[in-house]
JSON list of C-alpha atoms in Angstrom, two decimals:
[
{"chain": "F", "resi": 532, "resn": "MET", "atom": "CA", "xyz": [115.38, -198.80, -109.13]},
{"chain": "F", "resi": 533, "resn": "VAL", "atom": "CA", "xyz": [111.55, -199.48, -108.09]},
{"chain": "F", "resi": 534, "resn": "VAL", "atom": "CA", "xyz": [109.29, -197.07, -107.30]},
{"chain": "F", "resi": 535, "resn": "LEU", "atom": "CA", "xyz": [106.01, -197.89, -105.62]},
{"chain": "F", "resi": 536, "resn": "ILE", "atom": "CA", "xyz": [103.19, -195.91, -106.05]},
{"chain": "F", "resi": 537, "resn": "THR", "atom": "CA", "xyz": [100.27, -196.75, -102.97]},
{"chain": "F", "resi": 538, "resn": "SER", "atom": "CA", "xyz": [97.33, -194.52, -102.10]},
{"chain": "F", "resi": 539, "resn": "LYS", "atom": "CA", "xyz": [97.15, -191.73, -99.87]},
{"chain": "F", "resi": 540, "resn": "PRO", "atom": "CA", "xyz": [93.88, -192.32, -96.80]},
{"chain": "F", "resi": 541, "resn": "VAL", "atom": "CA", "xyz": [90.72, -191.63, -97.55]},
{"chain": "F", "resi": 542, "resn": "ASP", "atom": "CA", "xyz": [89.72, -188.02, -95.34]},
{"chain": "F", "resi": 543, "resn": "GLU", "atom": "CA", "xyz": [85.69, -188.78, -95.97]},
{"chain": "F", "resi": 544, "resn": "HIS", "atom": "CA", "xyz": [85.30, -184.96, -95.52]},
{"chain": "F", "resi": 545, "resn": "ASP", "atom": "CA", "xyz": [87.56, -183.41, -97.82]},
{"chain": "F", "resi": 546, "resn": "LEU", "atom": "CA", "xyz": [86.66, -186.44, -100.48]},
{"chain": "F", "resi": 547, "resn": "GLU", "atom": "CA", "xyz": [82.97, -185.55, -100.23]},
{"chain": "F", "resi": 548, "resn": "GLN", "atom": "CA", "xyz": [84.23, -181.66, -100.88]},
{"chain": "F", "resi": 549, "resn": "LEU", "atom": "CA", "xyz": [86.53, -181.42, -103.81]},
{"chain": "F", "resi": 550, "resn": "VAL", "atom": "CA", "xyz": [83.06, -184.33, -105.27]},
{"chain": "F", "resi": 551, "resn": "GLY", "atom": "CA", "xyz": [80.80, -181.55, -105.37]},
{"chain": "F", "resi": 552, "resn": "ARG", "atom": "CA", "xyz": [82.50, -178.69, -106.54]},
{"chain": "F", "resi": 553, "resn": "VAL", "atom": "CA", "xyz": [83.15, -181.44, -109.51]},
{"chain": "F", "resi": 554, "resn": "PHE", "atom": "CA", "xyz": [79.42, -182.36, -109.68]},
{"chain": "F", "resi": 555, "resn": "PHE", "atom": "CA", "xyz": [78.34, -179.40, -109.64]},
{"chain": "F", "resi": 556, "resn": "LYS", "atom": "CA", "xyz": [81.27, -178.33, -112.09]},
{"chain": "F", "resi": 557, "resn": "ALA", "atom": "CA", "xyz": [79.78, -181.11, -114.69]},
{"chain": "F", "resi": 558, "resn": "ILE", "atom": "CA", "xyz": [76.38, -179.24, -114.64]},
{"chain": "F", "resi": 559, "resn": "ASP", "atom": "CA", "xyz": [77.48, -176.34, -115.33]},
{"chain": "F", "resi": 560, "resn": "LEU", "atom": "CA", "xyz": [79.59, -177.55, -118.42]},
{"chain": "F", "resi": 561, "resn": "LEU", "atom": "CA", "xyz": [76.00, -179.66, -119.49]},
{"chain": "F", "resi": 562, "resn": "GLY", "atom": "CA", "xyz": [74.04, -175.96, -119.61]},
{"chain": "F", "resi": 563, "resn": "GLY", "atom": "CA", "xyz": [72.84, -176.21, -115.71]},
{"chain": "F", "resi": 564, "resn": "LEU", "atom": "CA", "xyz": [70.17, -178.22, -114.50]},
{"chain": "F", "resi": 565, "resn": "HIS", "atom": "CA", "xyz": [67.40, -175.95, -116.60]},
{"chain": "F", "resi": 566, "resn": "LYS", "atom": "CA", "xyz": [68.60, -177.69, -119.44]},
{"chain": "F", "resi": 567, "resn": "LEU", "atom": "CA", "xyz": [68.33, -180.47, -118.52]},
{"chain": "F", "resi": 568, "resn": "ALA", "atom": "CA", "xyz": [65.83, -181.04, -116.25]},
{"chain": "F", "resi": 569, "resn": "GLU", "atom": "CA", "xyz": [63.99, -179.36, -120.11]},
{"chain": "F", "resi": 570, "resn": "TYR", "atom": "CA", "xyz": [66.11, -181.82, -122.61]},
{"chain": "F", "resi": 571, "resn": "ARG", "atom": "CA", "xyz": [64.41, -184.48, -119.94]},
{"chain": "F", "resi": 572, "resn": "THR", "atom": "CA", "xyz": [67.44, -185.89, -119.31]},
{"chain": "F", "resi": 573, "resn": "LEU", "atom": "CA", "xyz": [67.45, -185.25, -114.70]},
{"chain": "F", "resi": 574, "resn": "THR", "atom": "CA", "xyz": [68.25, -189.20, -114.73]},
{"chain": "F", "resi": 575, "resn": "TRP", "atom": "CA", "xyz": [71.93, -188.49, -115.27]},
{"chain": "F", "resi": 576, "resn": "LEU", "atom": "CA", "xyz": [72.49, -187.01, -111.96]},
{"chain": "F", "resi": 577, "resn": "PRO", "atom": "CA", "xyz": [73.83, -189.64, -110.72]},
{"chain": "F", "resi": 578, "resn": "SER", "atom": "CA", "xyz": [75.64, -191.69, -113.16]},
{"chain": "F", "resi": 579, "resn": "LEU", "atom": "CA", "xyz": [77.81, -187.91, -113.34]},
{"chain": "F", "resi": 580, "resn": "ALA", "atom": "CA", "xyz": [77.92, -188.00, -109.78]},
{"chain": "F", "resi": 581, "resn": "ARG", "atom": "CA", "xyz": [79.21, -191.73, -109.52]},
{"chain": "F", "resi": 582, "resn": "ALA", "atom": "CA", "xyz": [81.75, -190.45, -112.48]},
{"chain": "F", "resi": 583, "resn": "ALA", "atom": "CA", "xyz": [82.68, -187.41, -110.52]},
{"chain": "F", "resi": 584, "resn": "PHE", "atom": "CA", "xyz": [83.36, -190.30, -107.35]},
{"chain": "F", "resi": 585, "resn": "ALA", "atom": "CA", "xyz": [85.88, -191.83, -109.83]},
{"chain": "F", "resi": 586, "resn": "ILE", "atom": "CA", "xyz": [88.40, -189.98, -110.96]},
{"chain": "F", "resi": 587, "resn": "VAL", "atom": "CA", "xyz": [88.98, -187.44, -107.66]},
{"chain": "F", "resi": 588, "resn": "LEU", "atom": "CA", "xyz": [88.94, -190.83, -105.89]},
{"chain": "F", "resi": 589, "resn": "ARG", "atom": "CA", "xyz": [91.63, -192.19, -108.98]},
{"chain": "F", "resi": 590, "resn": "GLU", "atom": "CA", "xyz": [92.81, -188.64, -109.60]},
{"chain": "F", "resi": 591, "resn": "GLU", "atom": "CA", "xyz": [93.63, -187.40, -105.72]},
{"chain": "F", "resi": 592, "resn": "TYR", "atom": "CA", "xyz": [93.89, -190.84, -103.54]},
{"chain": "F", "resi": 593, "resn": "LEU", "atom": "CA", "xyz": [95.97, -192.71, -105.88]},
{"chain": "F", "resi": 594, "resn": "LYS", "atom": "CA", "xyz": [92.87, -195.32, -105.70]},
{"chain": "F", "resi": 595, "resn": "THR", "atom": "CA", "xyz": [93.00, -198.88, -108.26]},
{"chain": "F", "resi": 596, "resn": "GLU", "atom": "CA", "xyz": [90.30, -199.53, -109.89]},
{"chain": "F", "resi": 597, "resn": "GLU", "atom": "CA", "xyz": [89.49, -202.55, -108.07]},
{"chain": "F", "resi": 598, "resn": "GLU", "atom": "CA", "xyz": [89.33, -200.04, -105.02]},
{"chain": "F", "resi": 599, "resn": "ILE", "atom": "CA", "xyz": [87.49, -197.24, -106.82]},
{"chain": "F", "resi": 600, "resn": "ALA", "atom": "CA", "xyz": [84.48, -199.89, -108.19]},
{"chain": "F", "resi": 601, "resn": "GLU", "atom": "CA", "xyz": [84.27, -201.31, -104.08]},
{"chain": "F", "resi": 602, "resn": "ILE", "atom": "CA", "xyz": [84.01, -197.73, -102.44]},
{"chain": "F", "resi": 603, "resn": "VAL", "atom": "CA", "xyz": [81.12, -196.16, -105.22]},
{"chain": "F", "resi": 604, "resn": "GLY", "atom": "CA", "xyz": [79.46, -199.95, -106.31]},
{"chain": "F", "resi": 605, "resn": "LEU", "atom": "CA", "xyz": [80.43, -200.06, -109.79]},
{"chain": "F", "resi": 606, "resn": "THR", "atom": "CA", "xyz": [81.92, -203.17, -111.58]},
{"chain": "F", "resi": 607, "resn": "ARG", "atom": "CA", "xyz": [86.01, -202.47, -112.39]},
{"chain": "F", "resi": 608, "resn": "ASN", "atom": "CA", "xyz": [85.00, -202.32, -116.08]},
{"chain": "F", "resi": 609, "resn": "THR", "atom": "CA", "xyz": [82.38, -199.41, -115.33]},
{"chain": "F", "resi": 610, "resn": "VAL", "atom": "CA", "xyz": [85.73, -198.54, -113.75]},
{"chain": "F", "resi": 611, "resn": "ARG", "atom": "CA", "xyz": [87.98, -198.67, -115.86]},
{"chain": "F", "resi": 612, "resn": "ASN", "atom": "CA", "xyz": [85.48, -197.20, -119.01]},
{"chain": "F", "resi": 613, "resn": "ILE", "atom": "CA", "xyz": [85.77, -194.38, -116.93]},
{"chain": "F", "resi": 614, "resn": "LEU", "atom": "CA", "xyz": [88.66, -192.95, -115.90]},
{"chain": "F", "resi": 615, "resn": "ARG", "atom": "CA", "xyz": [89.25, -193.85, -119.60]},
{"chain": "F", "resi": 616, "resn": "ALA", "atom": "CA", "xyz": [86.81, -191.72, -121.22]},
{"chain": "F", "resi": 617, "resn": "ASP", "atom": "CA", "xyz": [88.15, -188.99, -123.23]},
{"chain": "F", "resi": 618, "resn": "PRO", "atom": "CA", "xyz": [86.72, -185.32, -122.57]},
{"chain": "F", "resi": 619, "resn": "ASN", "atom": "CA", "xyz": [86.56, -183.73, -125.56]},
{"chain": "F", "resi": 620, "resn": "ALA", "atom": "CA", "xyz": [84.96, -186.74, -127.35]},
{"chain": "F", "resi": 621, "resn": "ALA", "atom": "CA", "xyz": [82.09, -186.17, -123.96]},
{"chain": "F", "resi": 622, "resn": "MET", "atom": "CA", "xyz": [81.95, -182.05, -124.73]},
{"chain": "F", "resi": 623, "resn": "PHE", "atom": "CA", "xyz": [80.86, -182.82, -128.42]},
{"chain": "F", "resi": 624, "resn": "LYS", "atom": "CA", "xyz": [77.94, -185.09, -127.53]},
{"chain": "F", "resi": 625, "resn": "ILE", "atom": "CA", "xyz": [76.80, -183.71, -125.14]},
{"chain": "F", "resi": 626, "resn": "GLU", "atom": "CA", "xyz": [76.64, -180.17, -127.13]},
{"chain": "F", "resi": 627, "resn": "HIS", "atom": "CA", "xyz": [75.11, -181.54, -130.02]},
{"chain": "F", "resi": 628, "resn": "MET", "atom": "CA", "xyz": [72.51, -182.94, -127.28]},
{"chain": "F", "resi": 629, "resn": "ASP", "atom": "CA", "xyz": [69.24, -182.71, -130.03]},
{"chain": "F", "resi": 630, "resn": "GLU", "atom": "CA", "xyz": [70.74, -185.63, -131.67]},
{"chain": "F", "resi": 631, "resn": "LEU", "atom": "CA", "xyz": [71.32, -187.87, -128.69]},
{"chain": "F", "resi": 632, "resn": "THR", "atom": "CA", "xyz": [69.04, -190.90, -129.17]},
{"chain": "F", "resi": 633, "resn": "LYS", "atom": "CA", "xyz": [66.10, -191.28, -126.95]},
{"chain": "F", "resi": 634, "resn": "GLU", "atom": "CA", "xyz": [67.89, -194.30, -124.62]},
{"chain": "F", "resi": 635, "resn": "GLU", "atom": "CA", "xyz": [70.65, -191.87, -124.78]},
{"chain": "F", "resi": 636, "resn": "LYS", "atom": "CA", "xyz": [68.48, -189.49, -123.83]},
{"chain": "F", "resi": 637, "resn": "LYS", "atom": "CA", "xyz": [67.35, -191.58, -120.50]},
{"chain": "F", "resi": 638, "resn": "GLU", "atom": "CA", "xyz": [70.45, -192.76, -119.15]},
{"chain": "F", "resi": 639, "resn": "LEU", "atom": "CA", "xyz": [74.05, -191.39, -119.52]},
{"chain": "F", "resi": 640, "resn": "ARG", "atom": "CA", "xyz": [77.37, -193.33, -121.01]},
{"chain": "F", "resi": 641, "resn": "VAL", "atom": "CA", "xyz": [79.32, -194.03, -118.54]},
{"chain": "F", "resi": 642, "resn": "HIS", "atom": "CA", "xyz": [81.99, -192.75, -121.39]},
{"chain": "F", "resi": 643, "resn": "THR", "atom": "CA", "xyz": [80.13, -189.99, -121.07]},
{"chain": "F", "resi": 644, "resn": "ALA", "atom": "CA", "xyz": [79.78, -188.96, -117.47]},
{"chain": "F", "resi": 645, "resn": "GLY", "atom": "CA", "xyz": [83.56, -190.07, -117.38]},
{"chain": "F", "resi": 646, "resn": "GLY", "atom": "CA", "xyz": [84.91, -187.82, -119.39]},
{"chain": "F", "resi": 647, "resn": "VAL", "atom": "CA", "xyz": [82.69, -184.76, -118.51]},
{"chain": "F", "resi": 648, "resn": "ALA", "atom": "CA", "xyz": [83.85, -185.21, -114.83]},
{"chain": "F", "resi": 649, "resn": "LYS", "atom": "CA", "xyz": [87.66, -185.51, -116.12]},
{"chain": "F", "resi": 650, "resn": "LEU", "atom": "CA", "xyz": [86.31, -181.91, -117.61]},
{"chain": "F", "resi": 651, "resn": "ALA", "atom": "CA", "xyz": [84.95, -180.28, -114.39]},
{"chain": "F", "resi": 652, "resn": "TYR", "atom": "CA", "xyz": [88.16, -181.54, -112.66]},
{"chain": "F", "resi": 653, "resn": "LYS", "atom": "CA", "xyz": [89.82, -180.38, -114.97]},
{"chain": "F", "resi": 654, "resn": "LEU", "atom": "CA", "xyz": [89.11, -177.22, -113.90]},
{"chain": "F", "resi": 655, "resn": "VAL", "atom": "CA", "xyz": [87.76, -177.72, -110.21]},
{"chain": "F", "resi": 656, "resn": "LYS", "atom": "CA", "xyz": [91.67, -177.56, -110.29]},
{"chain": "F", "resi": 657, "resn": "GLU", "atom": "CA", "xyz": [91.88, -174.96, -112.64]},
{"chain": "F", "resi": 658, "resn": "GLY", "atom": "CA", "xyz": [90.79, -172.55, -110.47]},
{"chain": "F", "resi": 659, "resn": "GLU", "atom": "CA", "xyz": [87.29, -171.87, -112.42]},
{"chain": "F", "resi": 660, "resn": "GLU", "atom": "CA", "xyz": [84.29, -173.17, -109.25]},
{"chain": "F", "resi": 661, "resn": "ALA", "atom": "CA", "xyz": [80.98, -173.41, -110.96]},
{"chain": "F", "resi": 662, "resn": "GLN", "atom": "CA", "xyz": [79.02, -170.82, -110.71]},
{"chain": "F", "resi": 663, "resn": "THR", "atom": "CA", "xyz": [76.00, -172.35, -108.94]},
{"chain": "F", "resi": 664, "resn": "LEU", "atom": "CA", "xyz": [78.89, -172.38, -105.93]},
{"chain": "F", "resi": 665, "resn": "LEU", "atom": "CA", "xyz": [79.86, -169.41, -107.25]},
{"chain": "F", "resi": 666, "resn": "GLU", "atom": "CA", "xyz": [76.76, -167.06, -106.90]},
{"chain": "F", "resi": 667, "resn": "PHE", "atom": "CA", "xyz": [75.92, -169.21, -103.24]},
{"chain": "F", "resi": 668, "resn": "CYS", "atom": "CA", "xyz": [79.54, -168.10, -102.20]},
{"chain": "F", "resi": 669, "resn": "ARG", "atom": "CA", "xyz": [78.74, -164.33, -103.32]},
{"chain": "F", "resi": 670, "resn": "GLU", "atom": "CA", "xyz": [75.56, -164.85, -101.08]},
{"chain": "F", "resi": 671, "resn": "MET", "atom": "CA", "xyz": [76.84, -165.17, -98.14]},
{"chain": "F", "resi": 672, "resn": "SER", "atom": "CA", "xyz": [80.14, -162.56, -98.84]},
{"chain": "F", "resi": 673, "resn": "ALA", "atom": "CA", "xyz": [77.79, -160.01, -98.81]},
{"chain": "F", "resi": 674, "resn": "LYS", "atom": "CA", "xyz": [76.06, -161.04, -95.59]},
{"chain": "F", "resi": 675, "resn": "ALA", "atom": "CA", "xyz": [79.27, -161.32, -94.44]},
{"chain": "F", "resi": 676, "resn": "VAL", "atom": "CA", "xyz": [80.34, -157.67, -95.38]},
{"chain": "F", "resi": 677, "resn": "GLN", "atom": "CA", "xyz": [77.63, -155.84, -94.56]},
{"chain": "F", "resi": 678, "resn": "VAL", "atom": "CA", "xyz": [78.97, -155.71, -90.89]},
{"chain": "F", "resi": 679, "resn": "CYS", "atom": "CA", "xyz": [81.79, -155.16, -91.61]},
{"chain": "F", "resi": 680, "resn": "GLU", "atom": "CA", "xyz": [83.49, -151.81, -92.75]},
{"chain": "F", "resi": 681, "resn": "ALA", "atom": "CA", "xyz": [83.64, -152.10, -95.96]},
{"chain": "F", "resi": 682, "resn": "PRO", "atom": "CA", "xyz": [80.60, -150.98, -97.53]},
{"chain": "F", "resi": 683, "resn": "TRP", "atom": "CA", "xyz": [82.50, -150.44, -100.86]},
{"chain": "F", "resi": 684, "resn": "ALA", "atom": "CA", "xyz": [82.66, -154.72, -100.92]},
{"chain": "F", "resi": 685, "resn": "TYR", "atom": "CA", "xyz": [78.72, -155.32, -100.63]},
{"chain": "F", "resi": 686, "resn": "THR", "atom": "CA", "xyz": [77.87, -152.53, -102.84]},
{"chain": "F", "resi": 687, "resn": "VAL", "atom": "CA", "xyz": [80.53, -154.22, -104.86]},
{"chain": "F", "resi": 688, "resn": "LEU", "atom": "CA", "xyz": [78.93, -158.29, -104.03]},
{"chain": "F", "resi": 689, "resn": "LYS", "atom": "CA", "xyz": [75.88, -157.07, -104.23]},
{"chain": "F", "resi": 690, "resn": "HIS", "atom": "CA", "xyz": [75.97, -155.08, -107.60]},
{"chain": "F", "resi": 691, "resn": "THR", "atom": "CA", "xyz": [77.71, -158.41, -109.66]},
{"chain": "F", "resi": 692, "resn": "LYS", "atom": "CA", "xyz": [75.38, -160.82, -108.47]},
{"chain": "F", "resi": 693, "resn": "GLY", "atom": "CA", "xyz": [75.36, -163.09, -111.97]},
{"chain": "F", "resi": 694, "resn": "LEU", "atom": "CA", "xyz": [78.85, -161.88, -113.43]},
{"chain": "F", "resi": 695, "resn": "LYS", "atom": "CA", "xyz": [80.36, -165.06, -114.94]},
{"chain": "F", "resi": 696, "resn": "TYR", "atom": "CA", "xyz": [83.72, -166.01, -113.44]},
{"chain": "F", "resi": 697, "resn": "PRO", "atom": "CA", "xyz": [86.83, -165.98, -115.01]},
{"chain": "F", "resi": 698, "resn": "VAL", "atom": "CA", "xyz": [86.30, -162.74, -115.77]},
{"chain": "F", "resi": 699, "resn": "GLU", "atom": "CA", "xyz": [89.08, -162.73, -118.00]},
{"chain": "F", "resi": 700, "resn": "SER", "atom": "CA", "xyz": [89.09, -158.21, -119.27]},
{"chain": "F", "resi": 701, "resn": "PRO", "atom": "CA", "xyz": [87.15, -155.20, -117.54]},
{"chain": "F", "resi": 702, "resn": "ASP", "atom": "CA", "xyz": [84.06, -155.44, -119.78]},
{"chain": "F", "resi": 703, "resn": "ALA", "atom": "CA", "xyz": [82.12, -156.82, -117.62]},
{"chain": "F", "resi": 704, "resn": "LEU", "atom": "CA", "xyz": [82.80, -155.62, -114.65]},
{"chain": "F", "resi": 705, "resn": "LYS", "atom": "CA", "xyz": [82.58, -152.13, -116.17]},
{"chain": "F", "resi": 706, "resn": "GLU", "atom": "CA", "xyz": [79.09, -152.58, -116.87]},
{"chain": "F", "resi": 707, "resn": "LYS", "atom": "CA", "xyz": [77.80, -154.56, -114.10]},
{"chain": "F", "resi": 708, "resn": "LEU", "atom": "CA", "xyz": [79.25, -151.50, -111.78]},
{"chain": "F", "resi": 709, "resn": "SER", "atom": "CA", "xyz": [78.91, -148.84, -113.57]},
{"chain": "F", "resi": 710, "resn": "GLY", "atom": "CA", "xyz": [78.22, -145.88, -111.94]},
{"chain": "F", "resi": 711, "resn": "ILE", "atom": "CA", "xyz": [79.48, -147.46, -109.07]},
{"chain": "F", "resi": 712, "resn": "THR", "atom": "CA", "xyz": [82.49, -145.21, -106.64]},
{"chain": "F", "resi": 713, "resn": "ILE", "atom": "CA", "xyz": [85.03, -147.29, -104.20]},
{"chain": "F", "resi": 714, "resn": "LYS", "atom": "CA", "xyz": [86.79, -144.76, -102.02]},
{"chain": "F", "resi": 715, "resn": "GLY", "atom": "CA", "xyz": [86.67, -142.45, -104.51]},
{"chain": "F", "resi": 716, "resn": "HIS", "atom": "CA", "xyz": [87.84, -143.83, -107.63]},
{"chain": "F", "resi": 717, "resn": "SER", "atom": "CA", "xyz": [85.02, -144.72, -110.45]},
{"chain": "F", "resi": 718, "resn": "ALA", "atom": "CA", "xyz": [84.32, -148.28, -110.31]},
{"chain": "F", "resi": 719, "resn": "GLU", "atom": "CA", "xyz": [85.47, -148.54, -113.80]},
{"chain": "F", "resi": 720, "resn": "GLU", "atom": "CA", "xyz": [88.67, -147.33, -113.48]},
{"chain": "F", "resi": 721, "resn": "VAL", "atom": "CA", "xyz": [88.58, -149.21, -110.91]},
{"chain": "F", "resi": 722, "resn": "ALA", "atom": "CA", "xyz": [88.05, -152.29, -113.29]},
{"chain": "F", "resi": 723, "resn": "GLU", "atom": "CA", "xyz": [91.13, -151.36, -115.16]},
{"chain": "F", "resi": 724, "resn": "GLY", "atom": "CA", "xyz": [93.31, -151.03, -112.34]},
{"chain": "F", "resi": 725, "resn": "LEU", "atom": "CA", "xyz": [92.89, -155.62, -111.37]},
{"chain": "F", "resi": 726, "resn": "VAL", "atom": "CA", "xyz": [94.73, -158.20, -111.94]},
{"chain": "F", "resi": 727, "resn": "TYR", "atom": "CA", "xyz": [92.51, -160.50, -115.14]},
{"chain": "F", "resi": 728, "resn": "PRO", "atom": "CA", "xyz": [92.07, -163.11, -114.94]},
{"chain": "F", "resi": 729, "resn": "ILE", "atom": "CA", "xyz": [89.48, -162.96, -111.70]},
{"chain": "F", "resi": 730, "resn": "LYS", "atom": "CA", "xyz": [88.33, -166.76, -111.10]},
{"chain": "F", "resi": 731, "resn": "ASN", "atom": "CA", "xyz": [86.04, -165.33, -107.89]},
{"chain": "F", "resi": 732, "resn": "PRO", "atom": "CA", "xyz": [84.25, -163.32, -105.87]},
{"chain": "F", "resi": 733, "resn": "ALA", "atom": "CA", "xyz": [86.57, -163.79, -103.34]},
{"chain": "F", "resi": 734, "resn": "GLN", "atom": "CA", "xyz": [89.27, -162.63, -104.94]},
{"chain": "F", "resi": 735, "resn": "LEU", "atom": "CA", "xyz": [87.34, -159.86, -107.14]},
{"chain": "F", "resi": 736, "resn": "LEU", "atom": "CA", "xyz": [87.32, -157.97, -103.65]},
{"chain": "F", "resi": 737, "resn": "HIS", "atom": "CA", "xyz": [91.12, -158.77, -103.44]},
{"chain": "F", "resi": 738, "resn": "GLU", "atom": "CA", "xyz": [91.40, -157.59, -106.37]},
{"chain": "F", "resi": 739, "resn": "ILE", "atom": "CA", "xyz": [90.20, -154.37, -105.35]},
{"chain": "F", "resi": 740, "resn": "LYS", "atom": "CA", "xyz": [91.85, -153.62, -101.59]},
{"chain": "F", "resi": 741, "resn": "GLU", "atom": "CA", "xyz": [95.09, -154.78, -103.64]},
{"chain": "F", "resi": 742, "resn": "TYR", "atom": "CA", "xyz": [94.31, -151.15, -105.80]},
{"chain": "F", "resi": 743, "resn": "LEU", "atom": "CA", "xyz": [92.82, -149.70, -103.29]},
{"chain": "F", "resi": 744, "resn": "GLN", "atom": "CA", "xyz": [96.20, -149.97, -101.48]},
{"chain": "F", "resi": 745, "resn": "MET", "atom": "CA", "xyz": [97.94, -149.25, -104.32]},
{"chain": "F", "resi": 746, "resn": "LYS", "atom": "CA", "xyz": [96.45, -145.65, -104.64]},
{"chain": "F", "resi": 747, "resn": "GLY", "atom": "CA", "xyz": [96.64, -144.76, -100.49]},
{"chain": "F", "resi": 748, "resn": "GLU", "atom": "CA", "xyz": [92.85, -145.62, -99.57]}
]
């Protein structure tokens, strides 16, 4: 029996949201905007955005090379190179940015952009969002919980500014929350009782809430 795999309709809103998340994660992988500016490589951003679109259209919507080329405005050959890119080779190139030629710094190679976008997509799907977006969410959450009946949540978000996610162990959290008490429990004690890894600020608050409920709070 022949199984036909057909692409699904593109939801413009969902597409743009996911592409944006992948794009920001890709910037994280490149060291952030500051590093790109330092190396005079901000011109890479358009190539990175196009690669993010291509990867998401392929992985989420099963679009063909021809369809992606038409949607993104690239040649079919360029799309093919993006989709076939090796993330490991791309990241090796990025890790040796000092060795890039002047031409390479001016314009990001297609296969490098594709490799970085592929890895960024994989990490986002695994729950590892861009630090820039996580920090924005933390700020918004902190403002929201200010008016809620959980003052400890605001305190936690306020003191975890700059915390790198995912948090794999209690150590970084204990350092950020040192000296703080959460509903009668030391923050260090609470941090030790959480389930790791913690992928974002929302999960951090959820894990703390679960711990407090377990303690009868």
